[in-house]
PDB file of C-alpha atoms in Angstrom:
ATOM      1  CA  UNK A   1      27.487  14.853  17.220  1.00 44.00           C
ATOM      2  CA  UNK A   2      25.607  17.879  17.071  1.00 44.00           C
ATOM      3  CA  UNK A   3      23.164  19.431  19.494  1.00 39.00           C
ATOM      4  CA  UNK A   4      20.999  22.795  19.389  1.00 44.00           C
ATOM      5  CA  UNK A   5      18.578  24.132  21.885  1.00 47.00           C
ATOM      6  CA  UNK A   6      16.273  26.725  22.845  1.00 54.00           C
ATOM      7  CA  UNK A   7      14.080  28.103  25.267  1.00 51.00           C
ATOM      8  CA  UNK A   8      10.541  29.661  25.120  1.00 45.00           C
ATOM      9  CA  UNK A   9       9.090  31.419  28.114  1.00 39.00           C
ATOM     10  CA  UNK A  10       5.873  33.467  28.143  1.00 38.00           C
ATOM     11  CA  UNK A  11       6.160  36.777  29.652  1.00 29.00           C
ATOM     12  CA  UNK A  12       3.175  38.259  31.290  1.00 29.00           C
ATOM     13  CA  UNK A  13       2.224  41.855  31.256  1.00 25.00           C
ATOM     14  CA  UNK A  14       0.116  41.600  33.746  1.00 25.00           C
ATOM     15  CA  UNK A  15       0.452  40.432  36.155  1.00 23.00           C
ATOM     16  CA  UNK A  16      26.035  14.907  34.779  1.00 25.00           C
ATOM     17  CA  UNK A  17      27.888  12.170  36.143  1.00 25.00           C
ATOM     18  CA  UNK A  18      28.649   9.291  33.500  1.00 26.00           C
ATOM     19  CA  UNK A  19      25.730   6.724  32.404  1.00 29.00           C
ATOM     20  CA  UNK A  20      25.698   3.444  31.506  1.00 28.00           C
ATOM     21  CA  UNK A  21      24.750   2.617  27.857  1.00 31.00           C
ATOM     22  CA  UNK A  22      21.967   0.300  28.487  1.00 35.00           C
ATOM     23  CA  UNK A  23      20.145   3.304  30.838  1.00 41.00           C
ATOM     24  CA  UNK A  24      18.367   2.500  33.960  1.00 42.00           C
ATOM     25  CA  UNK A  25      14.470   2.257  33.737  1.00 41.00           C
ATOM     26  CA  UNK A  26      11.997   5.137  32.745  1.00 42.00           C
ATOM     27  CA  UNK A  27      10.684   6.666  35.973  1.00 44.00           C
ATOM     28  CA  UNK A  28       7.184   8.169  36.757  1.00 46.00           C
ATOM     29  CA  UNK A  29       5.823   6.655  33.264  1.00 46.00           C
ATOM     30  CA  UNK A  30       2.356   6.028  33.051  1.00 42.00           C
ATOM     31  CA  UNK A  31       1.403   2.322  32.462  1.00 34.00           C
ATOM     32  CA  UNK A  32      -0.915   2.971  29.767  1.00 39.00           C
ATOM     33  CA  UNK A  33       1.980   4.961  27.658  1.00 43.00           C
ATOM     34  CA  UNK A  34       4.527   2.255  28.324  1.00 42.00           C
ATOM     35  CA  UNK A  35       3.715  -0.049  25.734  1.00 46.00           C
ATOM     36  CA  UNK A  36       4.022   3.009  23.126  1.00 66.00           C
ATOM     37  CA  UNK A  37       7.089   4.601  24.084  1.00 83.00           C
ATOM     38  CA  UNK A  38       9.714   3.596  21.776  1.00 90.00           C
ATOM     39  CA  UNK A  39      13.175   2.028  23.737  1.00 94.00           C
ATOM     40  CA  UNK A  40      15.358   4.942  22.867  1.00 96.00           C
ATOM     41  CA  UNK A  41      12.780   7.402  23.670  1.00 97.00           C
ATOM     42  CA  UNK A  42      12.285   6.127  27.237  1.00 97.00           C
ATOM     43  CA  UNK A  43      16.159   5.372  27.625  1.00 97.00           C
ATOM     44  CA  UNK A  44      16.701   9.590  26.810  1.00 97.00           C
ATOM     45  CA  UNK A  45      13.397  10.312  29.359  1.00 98.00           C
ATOM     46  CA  UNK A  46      14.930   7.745  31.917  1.00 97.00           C
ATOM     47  CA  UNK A  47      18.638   9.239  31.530  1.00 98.00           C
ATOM     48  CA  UNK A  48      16.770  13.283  32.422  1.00 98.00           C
ATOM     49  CA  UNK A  49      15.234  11.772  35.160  1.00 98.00           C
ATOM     50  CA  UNK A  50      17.680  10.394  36.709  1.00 98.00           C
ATOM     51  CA  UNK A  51      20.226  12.912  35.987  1.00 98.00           C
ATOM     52  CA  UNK A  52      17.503  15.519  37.696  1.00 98.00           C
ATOM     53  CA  UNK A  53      17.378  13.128  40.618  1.00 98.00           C
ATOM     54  CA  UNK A  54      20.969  12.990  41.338  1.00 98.00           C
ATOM     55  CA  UNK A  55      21.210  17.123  40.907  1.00 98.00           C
ATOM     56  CA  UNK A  56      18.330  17.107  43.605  1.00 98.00           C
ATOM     57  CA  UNK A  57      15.587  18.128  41.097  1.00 98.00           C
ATOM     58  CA  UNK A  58      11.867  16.502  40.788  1.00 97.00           C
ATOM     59  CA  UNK A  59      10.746  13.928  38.333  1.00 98.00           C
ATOM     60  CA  UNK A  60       9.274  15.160  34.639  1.00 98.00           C
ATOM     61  CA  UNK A  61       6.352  13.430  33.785  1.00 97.00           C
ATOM     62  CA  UNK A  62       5.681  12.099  29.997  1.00 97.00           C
ATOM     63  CA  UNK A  63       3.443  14.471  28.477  1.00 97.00           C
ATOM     64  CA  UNK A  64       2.126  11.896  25.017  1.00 96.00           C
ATOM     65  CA  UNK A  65       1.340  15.698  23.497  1.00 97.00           C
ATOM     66  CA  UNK A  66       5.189  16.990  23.686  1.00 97.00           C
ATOM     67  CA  UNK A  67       6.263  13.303  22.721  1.00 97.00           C
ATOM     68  CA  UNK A  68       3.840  13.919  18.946  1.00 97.00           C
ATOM     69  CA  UNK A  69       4.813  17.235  18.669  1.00 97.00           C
ATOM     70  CA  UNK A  70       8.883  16.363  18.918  1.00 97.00           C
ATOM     71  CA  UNK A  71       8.096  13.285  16.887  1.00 97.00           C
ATOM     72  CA  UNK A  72       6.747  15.507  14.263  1.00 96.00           C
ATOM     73  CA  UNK A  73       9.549  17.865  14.428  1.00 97.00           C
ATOM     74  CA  UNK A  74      12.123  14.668  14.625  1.00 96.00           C
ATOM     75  CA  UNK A  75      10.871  13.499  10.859  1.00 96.00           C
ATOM     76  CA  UNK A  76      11.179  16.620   9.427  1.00 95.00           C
ATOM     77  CA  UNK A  77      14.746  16.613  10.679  1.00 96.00           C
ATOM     78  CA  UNK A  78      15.503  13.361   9.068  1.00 95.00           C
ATOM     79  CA  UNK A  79      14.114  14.878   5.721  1.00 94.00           C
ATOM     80  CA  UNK A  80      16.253  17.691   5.821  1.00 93.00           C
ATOM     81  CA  UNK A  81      19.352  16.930   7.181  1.00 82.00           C
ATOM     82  CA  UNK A  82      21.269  19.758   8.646  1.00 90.00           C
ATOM     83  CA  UNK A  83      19.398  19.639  12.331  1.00 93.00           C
ATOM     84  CA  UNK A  84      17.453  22.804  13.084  1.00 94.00           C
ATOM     85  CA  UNK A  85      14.177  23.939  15.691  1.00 93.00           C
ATOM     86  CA  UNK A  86      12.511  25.587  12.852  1.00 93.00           C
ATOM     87  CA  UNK A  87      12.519  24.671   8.948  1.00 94.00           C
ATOM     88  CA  UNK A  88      10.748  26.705   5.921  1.00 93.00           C
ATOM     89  CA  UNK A  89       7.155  26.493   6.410  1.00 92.00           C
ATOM     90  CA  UNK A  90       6.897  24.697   9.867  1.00 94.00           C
ATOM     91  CA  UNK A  91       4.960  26.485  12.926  1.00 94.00           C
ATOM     92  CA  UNK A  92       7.410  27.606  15.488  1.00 94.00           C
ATOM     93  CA  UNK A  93       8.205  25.302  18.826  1.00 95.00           C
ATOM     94  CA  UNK A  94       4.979  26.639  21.247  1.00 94.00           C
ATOM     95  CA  UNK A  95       2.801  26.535  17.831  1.00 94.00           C
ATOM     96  CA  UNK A  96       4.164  22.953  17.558  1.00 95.00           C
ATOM     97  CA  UNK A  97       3.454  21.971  20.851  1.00 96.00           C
ATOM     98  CA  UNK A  98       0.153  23.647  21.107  1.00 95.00           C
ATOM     99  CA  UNK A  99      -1.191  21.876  17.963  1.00 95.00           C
ATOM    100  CA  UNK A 100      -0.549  18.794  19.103  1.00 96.00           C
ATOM    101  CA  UNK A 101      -3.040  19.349  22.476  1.00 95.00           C
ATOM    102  CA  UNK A 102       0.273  20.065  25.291  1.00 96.00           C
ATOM    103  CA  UNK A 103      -0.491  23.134  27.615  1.00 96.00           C
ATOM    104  CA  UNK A 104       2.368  25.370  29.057  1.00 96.00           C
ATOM    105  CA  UNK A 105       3.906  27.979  30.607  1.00 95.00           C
ATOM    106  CA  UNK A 106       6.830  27.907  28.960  1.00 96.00           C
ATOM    107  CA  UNK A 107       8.685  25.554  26.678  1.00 96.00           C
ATOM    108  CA  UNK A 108      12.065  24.456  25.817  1.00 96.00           C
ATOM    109  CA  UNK A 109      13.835  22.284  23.336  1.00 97.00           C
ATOM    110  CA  UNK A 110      16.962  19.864  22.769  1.00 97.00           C
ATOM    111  CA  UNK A 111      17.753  18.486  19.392  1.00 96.00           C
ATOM    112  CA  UNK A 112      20.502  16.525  18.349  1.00 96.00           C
ATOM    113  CA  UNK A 113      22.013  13.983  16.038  1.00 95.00           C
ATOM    114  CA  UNK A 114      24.034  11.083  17.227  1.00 95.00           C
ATOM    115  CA  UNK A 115      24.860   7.362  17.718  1.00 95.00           C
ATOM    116  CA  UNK A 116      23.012   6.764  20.252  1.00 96.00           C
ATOM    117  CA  UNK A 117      20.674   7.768  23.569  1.00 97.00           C
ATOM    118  CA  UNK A 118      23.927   7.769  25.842  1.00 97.00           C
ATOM    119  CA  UNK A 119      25.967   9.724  23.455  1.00 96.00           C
ATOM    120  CA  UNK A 120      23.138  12.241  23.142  1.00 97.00           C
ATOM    121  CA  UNK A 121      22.556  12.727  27.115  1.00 97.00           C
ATOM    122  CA  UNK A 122      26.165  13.005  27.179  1.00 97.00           C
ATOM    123  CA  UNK A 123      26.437  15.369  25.156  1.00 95.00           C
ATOM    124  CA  UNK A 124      23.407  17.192  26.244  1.00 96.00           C
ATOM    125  CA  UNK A 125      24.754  17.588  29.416  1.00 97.00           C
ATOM    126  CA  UNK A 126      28.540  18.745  28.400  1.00 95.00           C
ATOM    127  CA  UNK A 127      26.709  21.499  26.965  1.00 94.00           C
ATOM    128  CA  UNK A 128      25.892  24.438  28.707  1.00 94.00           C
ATOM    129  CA  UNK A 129      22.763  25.372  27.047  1.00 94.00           C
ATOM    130  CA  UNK A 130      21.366  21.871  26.906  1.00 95.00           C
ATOM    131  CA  UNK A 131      21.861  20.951  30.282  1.00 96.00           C
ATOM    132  CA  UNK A 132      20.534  24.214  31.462  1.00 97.00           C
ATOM    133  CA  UNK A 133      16.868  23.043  29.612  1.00 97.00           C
ATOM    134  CA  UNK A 134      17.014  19.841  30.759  1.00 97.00           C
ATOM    135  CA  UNK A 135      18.173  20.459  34.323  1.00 98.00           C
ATOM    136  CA  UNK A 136      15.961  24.026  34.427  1.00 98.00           C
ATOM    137  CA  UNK A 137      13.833  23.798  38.089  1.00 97.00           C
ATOM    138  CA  UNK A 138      10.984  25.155  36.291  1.00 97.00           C
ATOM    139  CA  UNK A 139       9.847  22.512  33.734  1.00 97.00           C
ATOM    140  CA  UNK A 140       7.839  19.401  35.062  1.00 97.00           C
ATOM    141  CA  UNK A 141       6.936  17.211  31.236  1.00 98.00           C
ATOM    142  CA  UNK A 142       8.822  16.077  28.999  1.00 98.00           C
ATOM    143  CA  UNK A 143       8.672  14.429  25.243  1.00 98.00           C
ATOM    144  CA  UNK A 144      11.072  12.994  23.391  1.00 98.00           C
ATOM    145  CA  UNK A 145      10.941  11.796  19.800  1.00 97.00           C
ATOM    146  CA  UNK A 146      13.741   9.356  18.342  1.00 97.00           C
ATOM    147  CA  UNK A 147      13.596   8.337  14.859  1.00 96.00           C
ATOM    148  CA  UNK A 148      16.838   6.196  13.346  1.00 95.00           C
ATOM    149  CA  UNK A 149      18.224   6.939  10.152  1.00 94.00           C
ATOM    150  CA  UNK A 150      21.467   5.078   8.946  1.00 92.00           C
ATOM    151  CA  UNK A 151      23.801   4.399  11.625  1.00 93.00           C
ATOM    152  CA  UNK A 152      22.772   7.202  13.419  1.00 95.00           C
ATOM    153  CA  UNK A 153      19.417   8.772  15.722  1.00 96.00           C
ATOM    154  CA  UNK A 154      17.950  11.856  15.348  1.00 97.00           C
ATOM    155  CA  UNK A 155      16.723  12.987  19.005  1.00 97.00           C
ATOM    156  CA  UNK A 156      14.298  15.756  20.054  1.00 97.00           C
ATOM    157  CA  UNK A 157      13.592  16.794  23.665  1.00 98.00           C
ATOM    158  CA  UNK A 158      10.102  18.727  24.797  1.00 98.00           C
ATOM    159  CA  UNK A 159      10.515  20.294  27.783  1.00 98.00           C
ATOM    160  CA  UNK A 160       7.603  22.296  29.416  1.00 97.00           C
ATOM    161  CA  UNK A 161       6.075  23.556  32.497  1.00 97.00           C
ATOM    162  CA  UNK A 162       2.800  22.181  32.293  1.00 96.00           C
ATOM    163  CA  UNK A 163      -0.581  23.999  32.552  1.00 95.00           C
ATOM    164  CA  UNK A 164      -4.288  22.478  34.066  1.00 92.00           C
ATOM    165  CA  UNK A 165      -6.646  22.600  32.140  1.00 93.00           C
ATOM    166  CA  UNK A 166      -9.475  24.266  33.166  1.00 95.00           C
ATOM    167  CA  UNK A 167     -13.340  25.779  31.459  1.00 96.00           C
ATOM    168  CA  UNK A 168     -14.699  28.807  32.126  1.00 96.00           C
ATOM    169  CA  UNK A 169     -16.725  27.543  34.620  1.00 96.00           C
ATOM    170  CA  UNK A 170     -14.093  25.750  36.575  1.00 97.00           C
ATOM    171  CA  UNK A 171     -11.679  28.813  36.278  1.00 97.00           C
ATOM    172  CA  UNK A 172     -14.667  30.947  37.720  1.00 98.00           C
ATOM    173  CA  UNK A 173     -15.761  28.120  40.405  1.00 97.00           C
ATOM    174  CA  UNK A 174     -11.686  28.229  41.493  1.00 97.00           C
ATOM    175  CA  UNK A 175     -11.521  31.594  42.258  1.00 96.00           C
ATOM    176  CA  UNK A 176     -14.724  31.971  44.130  1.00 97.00           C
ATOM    177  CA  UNK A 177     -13.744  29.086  45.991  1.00 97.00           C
ATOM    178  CA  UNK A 178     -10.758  31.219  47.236  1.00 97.00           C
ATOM    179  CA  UNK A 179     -12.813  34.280  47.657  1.00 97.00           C
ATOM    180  CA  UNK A 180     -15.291  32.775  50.233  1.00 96.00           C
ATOM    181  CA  UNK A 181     -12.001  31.394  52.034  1.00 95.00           C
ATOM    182  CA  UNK A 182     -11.533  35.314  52.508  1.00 94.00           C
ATOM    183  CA  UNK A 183     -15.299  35.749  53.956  1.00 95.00           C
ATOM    184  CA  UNK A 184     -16.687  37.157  50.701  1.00 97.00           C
ATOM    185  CA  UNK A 185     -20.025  35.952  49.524  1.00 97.00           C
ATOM    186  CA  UNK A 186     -20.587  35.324  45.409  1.00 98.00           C
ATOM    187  CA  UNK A 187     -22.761  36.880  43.385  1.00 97.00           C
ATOM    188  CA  UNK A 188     -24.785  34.224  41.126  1.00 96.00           C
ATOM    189  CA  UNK A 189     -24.738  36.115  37.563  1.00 96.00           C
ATOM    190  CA  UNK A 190     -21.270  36.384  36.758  1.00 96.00           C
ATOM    191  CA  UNK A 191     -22.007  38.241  33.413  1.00 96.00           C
ATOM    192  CA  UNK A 192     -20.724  42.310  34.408  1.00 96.00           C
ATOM    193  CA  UNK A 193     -17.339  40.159  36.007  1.00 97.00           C
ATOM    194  CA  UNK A 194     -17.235  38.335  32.006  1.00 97.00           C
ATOM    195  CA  UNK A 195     -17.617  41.489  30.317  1.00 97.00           C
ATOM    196  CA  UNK A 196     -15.053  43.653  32.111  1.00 97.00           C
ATOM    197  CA  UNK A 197     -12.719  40.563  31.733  1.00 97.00           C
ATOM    198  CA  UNK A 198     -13.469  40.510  27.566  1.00 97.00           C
ATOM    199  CA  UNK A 199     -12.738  44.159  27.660  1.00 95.00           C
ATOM    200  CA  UNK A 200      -9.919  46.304  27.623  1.00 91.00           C
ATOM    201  CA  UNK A 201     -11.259  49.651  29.416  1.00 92.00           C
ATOM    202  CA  UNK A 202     -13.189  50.766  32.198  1.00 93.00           C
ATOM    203  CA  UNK A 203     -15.984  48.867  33.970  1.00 95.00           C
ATOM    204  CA  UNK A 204     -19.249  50.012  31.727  1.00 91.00           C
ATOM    205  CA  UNK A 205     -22.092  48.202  33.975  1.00 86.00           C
ATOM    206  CA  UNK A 206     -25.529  49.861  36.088  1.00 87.00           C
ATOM    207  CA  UNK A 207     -23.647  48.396  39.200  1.00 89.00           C
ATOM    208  CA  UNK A 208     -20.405  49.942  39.899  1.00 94.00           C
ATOM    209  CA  UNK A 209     -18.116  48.132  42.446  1.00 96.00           C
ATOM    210  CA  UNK A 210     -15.762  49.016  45.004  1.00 96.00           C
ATOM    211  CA  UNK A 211     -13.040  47.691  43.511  1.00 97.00           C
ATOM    212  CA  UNK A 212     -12.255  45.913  40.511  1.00 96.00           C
ATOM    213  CA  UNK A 213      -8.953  44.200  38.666  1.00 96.00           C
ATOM    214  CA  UNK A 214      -8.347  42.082  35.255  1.00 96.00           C
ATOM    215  CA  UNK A 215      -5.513  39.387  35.744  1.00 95.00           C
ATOM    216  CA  UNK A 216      -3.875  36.788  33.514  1.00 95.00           C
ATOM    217  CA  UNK A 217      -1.881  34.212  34.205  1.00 94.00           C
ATOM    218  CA  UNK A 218      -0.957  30.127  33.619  1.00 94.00           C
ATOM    219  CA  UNK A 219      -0.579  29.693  37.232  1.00 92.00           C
ATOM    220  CA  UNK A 220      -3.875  30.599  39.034  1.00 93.00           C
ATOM    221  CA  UNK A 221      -3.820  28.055  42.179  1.00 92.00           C
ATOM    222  CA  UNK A 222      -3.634  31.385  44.381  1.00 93.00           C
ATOM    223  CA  UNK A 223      -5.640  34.684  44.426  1.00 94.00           C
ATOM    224  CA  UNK A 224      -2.792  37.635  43.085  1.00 93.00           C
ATOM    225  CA  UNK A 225      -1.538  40.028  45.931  1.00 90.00           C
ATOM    226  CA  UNK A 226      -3.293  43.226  45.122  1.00 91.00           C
ATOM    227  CA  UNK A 227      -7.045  41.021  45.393  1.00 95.00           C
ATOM    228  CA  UNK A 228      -5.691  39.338  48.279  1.00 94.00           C
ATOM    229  CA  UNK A 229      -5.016  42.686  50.130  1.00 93.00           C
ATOM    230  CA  UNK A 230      -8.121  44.250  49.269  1.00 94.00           C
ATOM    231  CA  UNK A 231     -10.140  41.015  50.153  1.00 92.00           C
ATOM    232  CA  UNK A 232      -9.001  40.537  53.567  1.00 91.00           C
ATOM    233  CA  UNK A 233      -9.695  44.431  54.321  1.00 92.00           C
ATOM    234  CA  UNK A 234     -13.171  43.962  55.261  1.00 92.00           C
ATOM    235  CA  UNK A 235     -14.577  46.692  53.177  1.00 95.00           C
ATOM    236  CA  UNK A 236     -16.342  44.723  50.781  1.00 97.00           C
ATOM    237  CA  UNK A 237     -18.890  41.846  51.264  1.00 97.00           C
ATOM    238  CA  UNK A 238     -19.583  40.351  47.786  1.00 97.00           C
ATOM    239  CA  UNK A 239     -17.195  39.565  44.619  1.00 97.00           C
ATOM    240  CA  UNK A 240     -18.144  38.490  41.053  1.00 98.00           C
ATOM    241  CA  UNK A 241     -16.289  36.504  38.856  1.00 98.00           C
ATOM    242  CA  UNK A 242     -15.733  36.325  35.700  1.00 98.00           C
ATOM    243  CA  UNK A 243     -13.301  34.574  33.155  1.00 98.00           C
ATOM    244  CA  UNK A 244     -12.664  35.113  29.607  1.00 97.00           C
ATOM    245  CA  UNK A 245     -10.106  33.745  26.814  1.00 95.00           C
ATOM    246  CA  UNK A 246      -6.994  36.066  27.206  1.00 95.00           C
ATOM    247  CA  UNK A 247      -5.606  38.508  25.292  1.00 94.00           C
ATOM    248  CA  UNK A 248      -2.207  39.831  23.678  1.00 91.00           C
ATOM    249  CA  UNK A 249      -1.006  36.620  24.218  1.00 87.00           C
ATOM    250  CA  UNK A 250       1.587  35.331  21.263  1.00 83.00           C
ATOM    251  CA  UNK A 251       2.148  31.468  20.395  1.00 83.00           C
ATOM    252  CA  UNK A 252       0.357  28.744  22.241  1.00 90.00           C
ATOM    253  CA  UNK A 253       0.783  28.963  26.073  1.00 94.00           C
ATOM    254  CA  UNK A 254      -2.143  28.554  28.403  1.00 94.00           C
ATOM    255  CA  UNK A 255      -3.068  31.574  29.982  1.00 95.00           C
ATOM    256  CA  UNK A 256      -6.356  32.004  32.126  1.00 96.00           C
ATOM    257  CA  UNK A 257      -8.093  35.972  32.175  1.00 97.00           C
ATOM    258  CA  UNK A 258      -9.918  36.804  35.206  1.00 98.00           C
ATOM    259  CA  UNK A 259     -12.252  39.357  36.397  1.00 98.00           C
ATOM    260  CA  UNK A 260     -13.154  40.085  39.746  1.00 98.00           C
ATOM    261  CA  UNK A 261     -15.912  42.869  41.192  1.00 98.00           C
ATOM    262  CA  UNK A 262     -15.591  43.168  44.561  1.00 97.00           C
ATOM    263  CA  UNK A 263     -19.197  45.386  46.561  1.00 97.00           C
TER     264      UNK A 263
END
């Protein structure tokens, strides 16, 4: 048995008990993926999920863009032999991931070689590293590849922290949602908030605002402190928004740039 893993999170300037062989049944899988997922795939997903459930943690849902990217990775394994996350020539994991259409916050992968799902959970979670991925609070998907070869499986894990996916528009229409919450009004032409987000210096527009800030981040369900401070002060009336693709941002993670003017 053998068994490597590794972990991948982005960093943001700005801002197991024993297990029955035959497995119990995949949890929280989607009924159109279920005819797709091959048996030893969902017996791995339905050992993590269970295994999370008895440590207390929440369910990972199948993400079908982890499960193409591990299968991808699981081949290549099988051609070379001598298990590894990255062979001569082959994008690293969050290039992986992101080519195959998954969006994340951070990423983090089990491989292994061995006779079977059970053995491979097994030894998964006897190892520290392992079961630190696959028991980590912070991931929510999950896709696992499984490809035989001989008498034995080849087995790779895609864990993530998943990422909405959201346009321009929608990223914009979000925040200004939570910025009349705060009793600001919205300007219509969000064009000075797009161009101070696509830059990297100071605010170059006829109409200077009050206050301004640039902020990146996966997670944008909530406005960040400093805006939220300076919102609720009731010195300013209006805000423009503005979002743009973000910068200085290495591999594939989803990260959403926004601008915001407030008058």
């Amino acid at each position: 048995m053998v068994t490597i893993r590794k972990t991948v999170l982005l960093c943001l300037a700005l801002a197991v008990p024993a297990l029955l062989a035959q497995g119990p049944r995949a949890p929280n899988l989607q009924s159109e993926n279920a005819q797709a997922l091959p048996p030893q795939a969902e017996q791995l997903f339905a050992f993590a999920n269970q295994t999370r459930a008895d440590h207390g943690l929440g369910t990972l849902t199948w993400d079908p863009a982890l499960a193409a990217a591990a299968l991808k990775h699981c081949q290549r394994m099988v051609v070379e032999g001598p298990i590894s996350h990255r062979y001569g020539g082959e994008p690293d994991l969050t290039s992986r991931a992101g080519q195959a259409g998954a969006h994340f916050s951070l990423i983090e992968e089990n491989i292994a070689v061995g006779a079977n799902p059970a053995k491979i959970h097994q030894a998964w979670m006897n190892s520290p590293g392992h079961r630190e991925n696959l028991l980590s609070p912070d991931i929510d998907r999950v896709g696992i590849a499984v490809v035989q070869s001989g008498e034995v499986i080849f087995a790779v894990a895609d864990y993530s922290r998943g990422v909405q996916v959201m346009t321009q528009a929608e990223v914009e229409a979000h925040f200004a949602d939570m910025l009349r919450a705060k009793g600001l009004t919205i300007l219509k032409d969000p064009s000075p908030a797009r161009a101070y987000c696509a830059s990297s210096g100071r605010f170059t527009g006829s109409n200077a605002p009050g206050f301004l800030m640039r902020w990146q981040n996966p997670d944008i369900s909530q406005l960040p402190e400093g805006l939220t401070a300076r919102a609720a002060s009731g010195q300013y009336k209006q805000a423009a928004v503005g979002s743009c693709p973000a910068q200085d941002v290495e591999g594939a993670f989803t990260i959403y740039r926004v601008a915001v003017l407030l008058y």
